[in-house]
CSV table of C-alpha atoms and ligand atoms in Angstrom, one decimal:
chain,number,residue,atom,x,y,z
A,119,UNK,CA,107.8,-70.8,-77.7
A,120,UNK,CA,108.8,-70.1,-74.1
A,121,UNK,CA,111.2,-72.3,-72.2
A,122,UNK,CA,110.0,-73.9,-69.0
A,123,UNK,CA,112.3,-71.6,-67.0
A,124,UNK,CA,110.9,-68.4,-68.6
A,125,UNK,CA,107.4,-69.6,-68.1
A,126,UNK,CA,108.1,-70.5,-64.4
A,127,UNK,CA,109.7,-67.1,-63.8
A,128,UNK,CA,106.7,-65.3,-65.3
A,129,UNK,CA,104.3,-67.3,-63.1
A,130,UNK,CA,106.3,-66.9,-59.9
A,131,UNK,CA,106.8,-63.2,-60.4
A,132,UNK,CA,103.0,-63.0,-59.8
A,133,UNK,CA,102.7,-65.5,-57.0
A,134,UNK,CA,103.0,-63.5,-53.7
A,135,UNK,CA,102.3,-65.1,-50.3
A,136,UNK,CA,98.7,-64.9,-49.2
A,137,UNK,CA,97.8,-63.0,-46.0
A,138,UNK,CA,98.0,-64.5,-42.5
A,139,UNK,CA,95.4,-66.0,-40.2
A,140,UNK,CA,95.6,-67.3,-36.6
A,141,UNK,CA,95.0,-71.0,-36.1
A,142,UNK,CA,95.0,-73.2,-33.0
A,143,UNK,CA,98.3,-75.0,-32.7
A,144,UNK,CA,96.3,-78.3,-32.6
A,145,UNK,CA,95.4,-77.9,-36.3
A,146,UNK,CA,98.6,-76.1,-37.4
A,147,UNK,CA,100.4,-79.2,-38.8
A,148,UNK,CA,101.6,-78.5,-42.4
A,149,UNK,CA,100.8,-74.8,-42.2
A,150,UNK,CA,103.4,-72.2,-43.0
A,151,UNK,CA,104.5,-69.8,-40.3
A,152,UNK,CA,103.7,-66.1,-41.1
A,153,UNK,CA,105.4,-64.6,-38.0
A,154,UNK,CA,108.7,-64.8,-36.3
A,155,UNK,CA,108.4,-66.6,-33.0
A,156,UNK,CA,110.4,-65.1,-30.2
A,157,UNK,CA,110.4,-67.0,-26.9
A,158,UNK,CA,108.9,-65.4,-23.8
A,159,UNK,CA,109.9,-68.5,-21.8
A,160,UNK,CA,113.0,-70.3,-20.6
A,161,UNK,CA,113.1,-74.0,-21.5
A,162,UNK,CA,113.7,-75.6,-19.1
A,163,UNK,CA,112.3,-73.0,-16.7
A,164,UNK,CA,114.7,-74.1,-13.9
A,165,UNK,CA,117.7,-76.3,-13.3
A,166,UNK,CA,116.5,-79.9,-13.0
A,167,UNK,CA,117.7,-83.4,-12.8
A,168,UNK,CA,118.1,-85.5,-16.0
A,169,UNK,CA,118.2,-88.8,-14.0
A,170,UNK,CA,116.6,-90.6,-11.1
A,171,UNK,CA,119.3,-90.4,-8.3
A,172,UNK,CA,120.6,-88.2,-5.6
A,173,UNK,CA,121.3,-84.4,-5.7
A,174,UNK,CA,124.7,-83.8,-4.2
A,175,UNK,CA,127.5,-81.2,-4.0
A,176,UNK,CA,130.2,-82.5,-6.4
A,177,UNK,CA,132.9,-81.3,-4.0
A,178,UNK,CA,131.6,-83.7,-1.4
A,179,UNK,CA,132.4,-86.6,-3.7
A,180,UNK,CA,136.0,-85.6,-4.5
A,181,UNK,CA,137.4,-88.0,-1.9
A,182,UNK,CA,135.0,-90.9,-3.0
A,183,UNK,CA,134.2,-93.4,-1.9
A,184,UNK,CA,132.2,-91.3,0.6
A,185,UNK,CA,129.0,-91.7,2.6
A,186,UNK,CA,126.4,-88.9,2.4
A,187,UNK,CA,123.3,-88.4,4.6
A,188,UNK,CA,120.0,-88.5,2.7
A,189,UNK,CA,118.0,-85.6,4.1
A,190,UNK,CA,115.1,-85.2,1.7
A,191,UNK,CA,113.3,-86.1,-1.5
A,192,UNK,CA,112.0,-84.2,-4.5
A,193,UNK,CA,110.0,-85.6,-7.4
A,194,UNK,CA,108.9,-84.0,-10.7
A,195,UNK,CA,106.0,-81.6,-10.1
A,196,UNK,CA,107.2,-80.8,-6.5
A,197,UNK,CA,109.6,-78.2,-5.1
A,198,UNK,CA,112.5,-79.1,-2.8
A,199,UNK,CA,111.5,-78.4,0.8
A,200,UNK,CA,115.1,-77.6,1.9
A,201,UNK,CA,118.5,-76.7,0.7
A,202,UNK,CA,121.4,-79.1,0.6
A,203,UNK,CA,124.2,-78.8,3.1
A,204,UNK,CA,127.7,-80.2,3.3
A,205,UNK,CA,127.8,-84.0,3.4
A,206,UNK,CA,124.2,-84.3,2.4
A,207,UNK,CA,122.2,-85.8,-0.5
A,208,UNK,CA,118.6,-85.4,-1.5
A,209,UNK,CA,116.7,-88.1,-3.3
A,210,UNK,CA,115.7,-86.7,-6.7
A,211,UNK,CA,113.8,-87.9,-9.8
A,212,UNK,CA,114.0,-87.0,-13.5
A,213,UNK,CA,112.6,-83.5,-14.2
A,214,UNK,CA,112.5,-82.4,-10.5
A,215,UNK,CA,114.0,-79.0,-9.7
A,216,UNK,CA,117.5,-79.1,-8.2
A,217,UNK,CA,117.6,-78.2,-4.5
A,218,UNK,CA,119.6,-75.0,-3.6
A,219,UNK,CA,123.2,-75.9,-2.7
A,220,UNK,CA,123.3,-79.0,-5.0
A,221,UNK,CA,125.3,-78.9,-8.2
A,222,UNK,CA,125.3,-82.5,-9.5
A,223,UNK,CA,123.2,-85.7,-9.5
A,224,UNK,CA,124.6,-89.2,-8.9
A,225,UNK,CA,122.4,-91.7,-10.8
A,226,UNK,CA,120.8,-94.2,-8.5
A,227,UNK,CA,122.6,-97.1,-10.3
A,228,UNK,CA,125.9,-95.6,-9.2
A,229,UNK,CA,125.2,-95.6,-5.4
A,230,UNK,CA,124.8,-98.1,-2.7
A,231,UNK,CA,121.6,-96.9,-1.0
A,232,UNK,CA,121.0,-97.6,2.7
A,233,UNK,CA,118.1,-96.5,5.0
A,234,UNK,CA,119.3,-92.9,5.6
A,235,UNK,CA,122.5,-92.6,3.7
A,236,UNK,CA,124.1,-93.5,0.4
A,237,UNK,CA,127.6,-94.6,-0.5
A,238,UNK,CA,129.1,-92.9,-3.6
A,239,UNK,CA,131.9,-95.0,-5.1
A,240,UNK,CA,133.4,-92.4,-7.5
A,241,UNK,CA,133.7,-88.7,-7.7
A,242,UNK,CA,131.1,-86.9,-9.8
A,243,UNK,CA,131.7,-83.7,-11.8
A,244,UNK,CA,129.9,-80.4,-11.1
A,245,UNK,CA,126.9,-80.2,-13.4
A,246,UNK,CA,126.7,-84.0,-14.0
A,247,UNK,CA,123.1,-85.0,-14.9
A,248,UNK,CA,121.9,-81.5,-14.3
A,249,UNK,CA,119.9,-79.7,-17.1
A,250,UNK,CA,120.7,-76.0,-16.8
A,251,UNK,CA,117.9,-73.4,-16.9
A,252,UNK,CA,117.3,-72.2,-20.5
A,253,UNK,CA,119.6,-74.9,-22.0
A,254,UNK,CA,117.1,-75.4,-24.8
A,255,UNK,CA,115.5,-71.9,-25.3
A,256,UNK,CA,116.3,-68.5,-23.6
A,257,UNK,CA,113.8,-65.7,-23.2
A,258,UNK,CA,114.2,-63.5,-26.3
A,259,UNK,CA,115.5,-66.3,-28.6
A,260,UNK,CA,114.1,-66.1,-32.1
A,261,UNK,CA,113.3,-69.8,-32.4
A,262,UNK,CA,111.3,-69.9,-35.7
A,263,UNK,CA,111.3,-67.7,-38.8
A,264,UNK,CA,108.4,-66.8,-41.1
A,265,UNK,CA,108.1,-69.2,-44.1
A,266,UNK,CA,108.8,-72.2,-41.9
A,267,UNK,CA,106.5,-75.2,-42.6
A,268,UNK,CA,105.2,-76.5,-39.3
A,269,UNK,CA,106.1,-80.1,-38.7
A,270,UNK,CA,105.9,-82.2,-35.6
A,271,UNK,CA,109.0,-80.8,-34.0
A,272,UNK,CA,107.9,-77.2,-34.6
A,273,UNK,CA,104.5,-77.9,-33.2
A,274,UNK,CA,106.2,-79.4,-30.1
A,275,UNK,CA,108.4,-76.4,-29.7
A,276,UNK,CA,105.5,-74.0,-30.0
A,277,UNK,CA,103.5,-76.0,-27.4
A,278,UNK,CA,106.5,-75.7,-25.1
A,279,UNK,CA,106.4,-72.0,-25.6
A,280,UNK,CA,102.6,-71.9,-25.1
A,281,UNK,CA,102.4,-70.3,-28.5
A,282,UNK,CA,98.8,-71.0,-29.6
A,283,UNK,CA,97.1,-69.7,-31.7
A,284,UNK,CA,99.9,-69.3,-34.2
A,285,UNK,CA,100.0,-66.9,-37.2
A,286,UNK,CA,100.2,-68.9,-40.5
A,287,UNK,CA,99.6,-68.1,-44.1
A,288,UNK,CA,96.2,-68.7,-45.5
A,289,UNK,CA,96.0,-71.9,-47.5
A,290,UNK,CA,95.4,-71.1,-51.2
A,291,UNK,CA,91.9,-71.9,-52.4
A,292,UNK,CA,92.1,-73.6,-55.8
A,293,UNK,CA,89.0,-73.8,-58.1
A,294,UNK,CA,89.3,-76.8,-60.4
A,295,UNK,CA,87.3,-76.8,-63.7
A,296,UNK,CA,87.2,-79.5,-66.3
A,297,UNK,CA,86.0,-78.8,-69.8
A,298,UNK,CA,84.8,-81.0,-72.6
A,299,UNK,CA,81.5,-82.3,-74.1
A,300,UNK,CA,82.9,-85.8,-73.8
A,301,UNK,CA,83.3,-85.9,-70.1
A,302,UNK,CA,81.1,-88.1,-67.8
A,303,UNK,CA,81.7,-87.1,-64.2
A,304,UNK,CA,82.5,-89.5,-61.4
A,305,UNK,CA,79.5,-91.6,-60.5
A,306,UNK,CA,78.0,-91.5,-64.0
A,307,UNK,CA,78.7,-94.4,-66.3
A,308,UNK,CA,80.2,-93.0,-69.5
A,309,UNK,CA,77.7,-93.2,-72.4
A,310,UNK,CA,78.6,-93.6,-76.1
A,311,UNK,CA,81.4,-91.3,-77.1
A,312,UNK,CA,82.0,-90.3,-73.5
A,313,UNK,CA,85.1,-90.7,-71.3
A,314,UNK,CA,85.4,-90.5,-67.5
A,315,UNK,CA,86.4,-87.1,-66.1
A,316,UNK,CA,89.9,-87.8,-64.7
A,317,UNK,CA,91.5,-84.4,-64.4
A,318,UNK,CA,89.2,-82.9,-61.8
A,319,UNK,CA,90.2,-85.6,-59.4
A,320,UNK,CA,93.9,-85.9,-60.1
A,321,UNK,CA,94.4,-82.1,-60.1
A,322,UNK,CA,92.4,-81.7,-56.9
A,323,UNK,CA,94.6,-84.3,-55.3
A,324,UNK,CA,97.7,-82.6,-56.5
A,325,UNK,CA,96.4,-79.3,-55.1
A,326,UNK,CA,95.8,-80.9,-51.7
A,327,UNK,CA,99.3,-82.5,-51.8
A,328,UNK,CA,100.7,-79.0,-52.5
A,329,UNK,CA,99.1,-77.6,-49.4
A,330,UNK,CA,96.1,-76.0,-51.0
A,331,UNK,CA,92.3,-76.4,-50.6
A,332,UNK,CA,90.7,-77.5,-53.9
A,333,UNK,CA,87.1,-76.6,-54.8
A,334,UNK,CA,85.5,-78.5,-57.6
A,335,UNK,CA,83.5,-76.2,-59.9
A,336,UNK,CA,82.5,-79.1,-62.1
A,337,UNK,CA,82.6,-79.9,-65.8
A,338,UNK,CA,81.7,-77.3,-68.4
A,339,UNK,CA,80.7,-78.4,-71.9
A,340,UNK,CA,82.5,-76.8,-74.8
A,341,UNK,CA,80.4,-73.7,-75.0
A,342,UNK,CA,81.7,-70.2,-74.2
A,343,UNK,CA,78.8,-69.2,-71.9
A,344,UNK,CA,79.0,-72.5,-70.0
A,345,UNK,CA,82.7,-72.1,-69.3
A,346,UNK,CA,82.3,-68.4,-68.4
A,347,UNK,CA,79.5,-69.4,-65.9
A,348,UNK,CA,81.8,-71.9,-64.2
A,349,UNK,CA,84.6,-69.3,-64.1
A,350,UNK,CA,82.2,-67.0,-62.2
A,351,UNK,CA,81.7,-69.8,-59.7
A,352,UNK,CA,85.4,-69.9,-59.3
A,353,UNK,CA,85.8,-66.2,-58.4
A,354,UNK,CA,86.1,-66.9,-54.6
A,355,UNK,CA,89.3,-68.8,-55.2
A,356,UNK,CA,92.9,-67.6,-55.2
A,357,UNK,CA,93.8,-69.8,-58.1
A,358,UNK,CA,91.7,-71.2,-61.0
A,359,UNK,CA,93.0,-74.3,-62.7
A,360,UNK,CA,91.1,-75.5,-65.7
A,361,UNK,CA,92.0,-78.4,-68.0
A,362,UNK,CA,91.5,-79.0,-71.7
A,363,UNK,CA,90.2,-76.7,-74.4
A,364,UNK,CA,93.5,-74.7,-74.7
A,365,UNK,CA,94.7,-75.9,-78.1
A,366,UNK,CA,93.9,-74.4,-81.5
A,367,UNK,CA,90.7,-76.4,-82.4
A,368,UNK,CA,87.4,-74.5,-82.8
A,369,UNK,CA,86.2,-76.2,-79.6
A,370,UNK,CA,89.2,-74.9,-77.7
A,371,UNK,CA,87.4,-72.1,-75.9
A,372,UNK,CA,89.1,-71.8,-72.6
A,373,UNK,CA,91.4,-68.9,-73.6
A,374,UNK,CA,88.6,-66.9,-75.1
A,375,UNK,CA,86.3,-67.6,-72.1
A,376,UNK,CA,89.1,-66.5,-69.7
A,377,UNK,CA,89.6,-63.3,-71.7
A,378,UNK,CA,85.9,-62.6,-71.8
A,379,UNK,CA,85.8,-63.1,-68.0
A,380,UNK,CA,88.4,-60.3,-67.6
A,381,UNK,CA,91.6,-62.4,-67.4
A,382,UNK,CA,94.8,-61.1,-68.7
A,383,UNK,CA,96.7,-63.9,-70.4
A,384,UNK,CA,100.5,-63.8,-70.0
A,385,UNK,CA,101.7,-66.9,-71.7
A,386,UNK,CA,100.7,-69.8,-73.9
A,387,UNK,CA,102.8,-72.6,-75.3
A,388,UNK,CA,105.8,-73.8,-73.5
A,389,UNK,CA,108.6,-75.9,-75.2
A,390,UNK,CA,107.9,-79.1,-73.3
A,391,UNK,CA,106.5,-82.5,-73.8
A,392,UNK,CA,104.0,-83.5,-72.6
A,393,UNK,CA,102.0,-80.3,-72.2
A,394,UNK,CA,102.9,-77.6,-74.8
A,395,UNK,CA,99.6,-75.6,-74.7
A,396,UNK,CA,99.7,-74.4,-71.1
A,397,UNK,CA,98.1,-71.0,-70.5
A,398,UNK,CA,98.8,-68.7,-67.6
A,399,UNK,CA,97.1,-65.4,-66.7
A,400,UNK,CA,95.7,-63.3,-64.0
A,401,UNK,CA,92.1,-62.4,-63.2
A,402,UNK,CA,92.1,-59.6,-60.7
A,403,UNK,CA,94.3,-60.9,-57.9
A,404,UNK,CA,93.8,-64.5,-58.9
A,405,UNK,CA,96.2,-66.7,-60.8
A,406,UNK,CA,94.6,-68.7,-63.6
A,407,UNK,CA,96.0,-71.7,-65.4
A,408,UNK,CA,94.6,-73.4,-68.5
A,409,UNK,CA,96.3,-76.8,-68.5
A,410,UNK,CA,96.1,-79.2,-71.4
A,411,UNK,CA,93.4,-81.9,-71.4
A,412,UNK,CA,95.3,-85.1,-71.7
A,413,UNK,CA,95.5,-86.5,-68.2
A,414,UNK,CA,99.3,-86.9,-68.1
A,415,UNK,CA,99.9,-83.4,-69.6
A,416,UNK,CA,97.5,-81.9,-67.1
A,417,UNK,CA,99.4,-83.6,-64.2
A,418,UNK,CA,102.9,-82.8,-65.5
A,419,UNK,CA,102.1,-79.1,-66.2
A,420,UNK,CA,100.5,-78.9,-62.7
A,421,UNK,CA,103.7,-80.3,-61.2
A,422,UNK,CA,105.9,-77.8,-63.1
A,423,UNK,CA,103.9,-74.6,-63.0
A,424,UNK,CA,100.9,-74.8,-60.6
A,425,UNK,CA,102.5,-76.5,-57.7
A,426,UNK,CA,105.4,-74.0,-57.3
A,427,UNK,CA,102.9,-71.2,-57.5
A,428,UNK,CA,100.7,-72.7,-54.9
A,429,UNK,CA,103.7,-73.2,-52.6
A,430,UNK,CA,104.7,-69.5,-53.1
A,431,UNK,CA,101.1,-68.4,-52.3
A,432,UNK,CA,101.3,-70.6,-49.2
A,433,UNK,CA,104.4,-68.7,-48.0
A,434,UNK,CA,106.9,-71.5,-48.5
A,435,UNK,CA,110.4,-70.8,-49.6
A,436,UNK,CA,111.3,-74.1,-51.2
A,437,UNK,CA,109.0,-74.2,-54.2
A,438,UNK,CA,110.4,-76.9,-56.4
A,439,UNK,CA,110.6,-80.6,-56.2
A,440,UNK,CA,114.1,-82.0,-55.4
A,441,UNK,CA,116.1,-83.5,-58.3
A,442,UNK,CA,118.6,-86.3,-58.5
A,443,UNK,CA,121.1,-87.3,-61.1
A,444,UNK,CA,120.3,-90.8,-62.1
A,445,UNK,CA,121.9,-93.3,-64.5
A,446,UNK,CA,119.8,-94.5,-67.4
A,447,UNK,CA,119.4,-98.3,-67.1
A,448,UNK,CA,118.1,-98.4,-70.7
A,449,UNK,CA,118.2,-95.8,-73.4
A,450,UNK,CA,115.8,-92.9,-72.8
A,451,UNK,CA,114.9,-91.3,-76.1
A,452,UNK,CA,113.2,-87.9,-76.5
A,453,UNK,CA,112.4,-87.5,-80.1
A,454,UNK,CA,111.1,-84.1,-81.3
A,455,UNK,CA,112.6,-80.7,-80.4
A,456,UNK,CA,110.7,-79.9,-77.2
A,457,UNK,CA,112.3,-80.7,-73.9
A,458,UNK,CA,110.9,-84.0,-72.5
A,459,UNK,CA,109.6,-84.7,-69.0
A,460,UNK,CA,109.6,-88.5,-69.2
A,461,UNK,CA,108.1,-90.7,-66.6
A,462,UNK,CA,110.7,-93.0,-65.0
A,463,UNK,CA,110.8,-95.5,-62.2
A,464,UNK,CA,113.9,-95.2,-60.0
A,465,UNK,CA,115.8,-97.8,-58.2
A,466,UNK,CA,118.8,-97.6,-55.9
A,467,UNK,CA,121.9,-99.0,-57.4
A,468,UNK,CA,124.8,-98.9,-54.8
A,469,UNK,CA,125.5,-95.2,-54.3
A,470,UNK,CA,123.7,-94.4,-57.5
A,471,UNK,CA,120.1,-94.1,-58.6
A,472,UNK,CA,119.0,-96.0,-61.8
A,473,UNK,CA,116.2,-94.7,-64.0
A,474,UNK,CA,114.1,-96.6,-66.5
A,475,UNK,CA,111.1,-95.4,-68.6
A,476,UNK,CA,107.8,-96.5,-67.2
A,477,UNK,CA,106.9,-97.7,-70.8
A,478,UNK,CA,104.8,-95.9,-73.4
A,479,UNK,CA,105.0,-92.2,-72.8
A,480,UNK,CA,101.8,-91.1,-74.5
A,481,UNK,CA,100.2,-88.1,-72.8
A,482,UNK,CA,97.0,-90.0,-72.1
A,483,UNK,CA,98.6,-93.0,-70.6
A,484,UNK,CA,97.8,-92.3,-66.9
A,485,UNK,CA,99.4,-95.5,-65.7
A,486,UNK,CA,102.7,-94.0,-66.7
A,487,UNK,CA,102.1,-91.5,-63.9
A,488,UNK,CA,101.1,-94.2,-61.4
A,489,UNK,CA,104.4,-96.0,-62.1
A,490,UNK,CA,106.5,-92.9,-62.1
A,491,UNK,CA,108.9,-92.1,-59.3
A,492,UNK,CA,110.1,-89.0,-61.2
A,493,UNK,CA,110.3,-87.1,-64.4
A,494,UNK,CA,113.5,-87.4,-66.4
A,495,UNK,CA,114.4,-84.1,-68.0
A,496,UNK,CA,115.8,-84.7,-71.4
A,497,UNK,CA,116.6,-82.0,-74.0
A,498,UNK,CA,114.9,-82.2,-77.4
A,499,UNK,CA,116.2,-84.5,-80.1
A,500,UNK,CA,118.3,-86.5,-77.6
A,501,UNK,CA,118.7,-90.1,-76.6
A,502,UNK,CA,120.2,-90.6,-73.2
A,503,UNK,CA,122.3,-93.6,-73.8
A,504,UNK,CA,122.2,-96.6,-71.4
A,505,UNK,CA,124.7,-95.8,-68.6
A,506,UNK,CA,124.6,-92.0,-69.1
A,507,UNK,CA,123.4,-89.6,-66.5
A,508,UNK,CA,120.0,-87.9,-66.6
A,509,UNK,CA,118.5,-85.3,-64.3
A,510,UNK,CA,115.3,-86.5,-62.7
A,511,UNK,CA,112.7,-84.4,-60.8
A,512,UNK,CA,111.4,-86.5,-57.9
A,513,UNK,CA,107.7,-87.0,-57.6
A,514,UNK,CA,107.9,-89.2,-54.5
A,515,UNK,CA,110.5,-90.0,-51.9
A,516,UNK,CA,113.1,-92.5,-53.1
A,517,UNK,CA,112.5,-95.9,-51.6
B,71,LIG,P1,91.5,-81.1,-75.5
B,71,LIG,O1,92.6,-80.2,-75.1
B,71,LIG,O2,90.2,-80.5,-75.0
B,71,LIG,O3,91.5,-81.4,-76.9
B,71,LIG,O4,91.6,-82.4,-74.7
B,71,LIG,C1,92.7,-83.3,-75.0
B,71,LIG,C2,92.4,-84.7,-74.6
B,71,LIG,O5,92.3,-84.8,-73.2
B,71,LIG,C3,91.2,-85.2,-75.2
B,71,LIG,O6,91.4,-86.6,-75.6
B,71,LIG,C4,90.2,-85.1,-74.1
B,71,LIG,O7,89.1,-86.1,-74.2
B,71,LIG,C5,91.0,-85.4,-72.9
B,71,LIG,N1,90.5,-84.8,-71.7
B,71,LIG,C6,90.1,-83.5,-71.6
B,71,LIG,N2,89.7,-83.3,-70.3
B,71,LIG,C7,89.7,-84.4,-69.7
B,71,LIG,C8,89.4,-84.8,-68.3
B,71,LIG,N3,88.9,-84.0,-67.4
B,71,LIG,N4,89.6,-86.1,-68.0
B,71,LIG,C9,90.1,-87.0,-68.9
B,71,LIG,N5,90.4,-86.7,-70.1
B,71,LIG,C10,90.3,-85.4,-70.5
B,72,LIG,MG1,88.2,-80.6,-75.4
């Protein structure tokens, strides 16, 4: 059986970033930059005031207190209509261009203002309250690198540079297929012997959270032709994720259906719990995953294998969830020889983080995922004693 690390390495070796497309900056939030952005602008474009006050020559205030003649006025959006001479001040507002000849701004709260002159009580330094041209960005600065996820700050910077549209990686399209005769889909009351289809919806949500676009190709009954037909519907996707039907029972047809559809299967069975029978392959340029059917197994294997692959396709560099070292607040047992990914709730405990099992760890107990802040990673045949440290993969931000 493969280790999680070996399986991950095999998957990521085949997950190359998708091509680029140009999108309007207004809808670029969360997308991943596919170009280096080099500035063709200076920000700010000219020297300007950072305060409401008076533009002066610092040298004129050296002998303060002094009185200066107010000879003009300039607001943001206007240009100074004259230069500043010796012994003069120009009324100025935040963001307005500095008049020629001025080299400092005295904030208005630091002057006594008369009709046509101001009294400056203390000397001001050269450059005081002046924002130099290009202080933020110079022409030719490389401000963002490819692979950068676009958050609010990046969007703001690109807007300042007038950089729209922007080149970003295509979002991976993920076809989601559920299999099983027993499944009643959302909107249909399960009949006798039926259970609700859960995985299509949890996996689609996970795909969205990972920055991909899910496409639901429905539920296939446990018949080879039916599964193959759904796989054909999935061919427009970059990634195909199916769940269930990957064990060793005679109704476990997904692997055969994948092979008959032309997929090359690279791995099956990973030494982990939940989720041993995870299948990974390629179908042309597409990545295909056959996840186990139990709802928790499907979600956990998606977290471990599909999510990093989707992030790699999306062009991201940070593929994996962050981890923390937590202290077990109760014993955390992992019986059996496979590595455990155990659902835990986390709580802050001074400088430390405490971890406690969510309760029963059965792979069909979906409420354990609802409660889980993270997955505690425990070697096989091990009990993490109360008070000992355990590594936890975070599923959500720590409160
Ligand atoms: P299988 O791998 O097909 O034997 O499925 C394992 C378990 O997961 C069975 O109890 C299935 O009923 C259940 N299961 C499979 N697919 C789904 C699904 N889409 N939603 C909820 N449960 C499922
Ligand atoms: Mg089944």
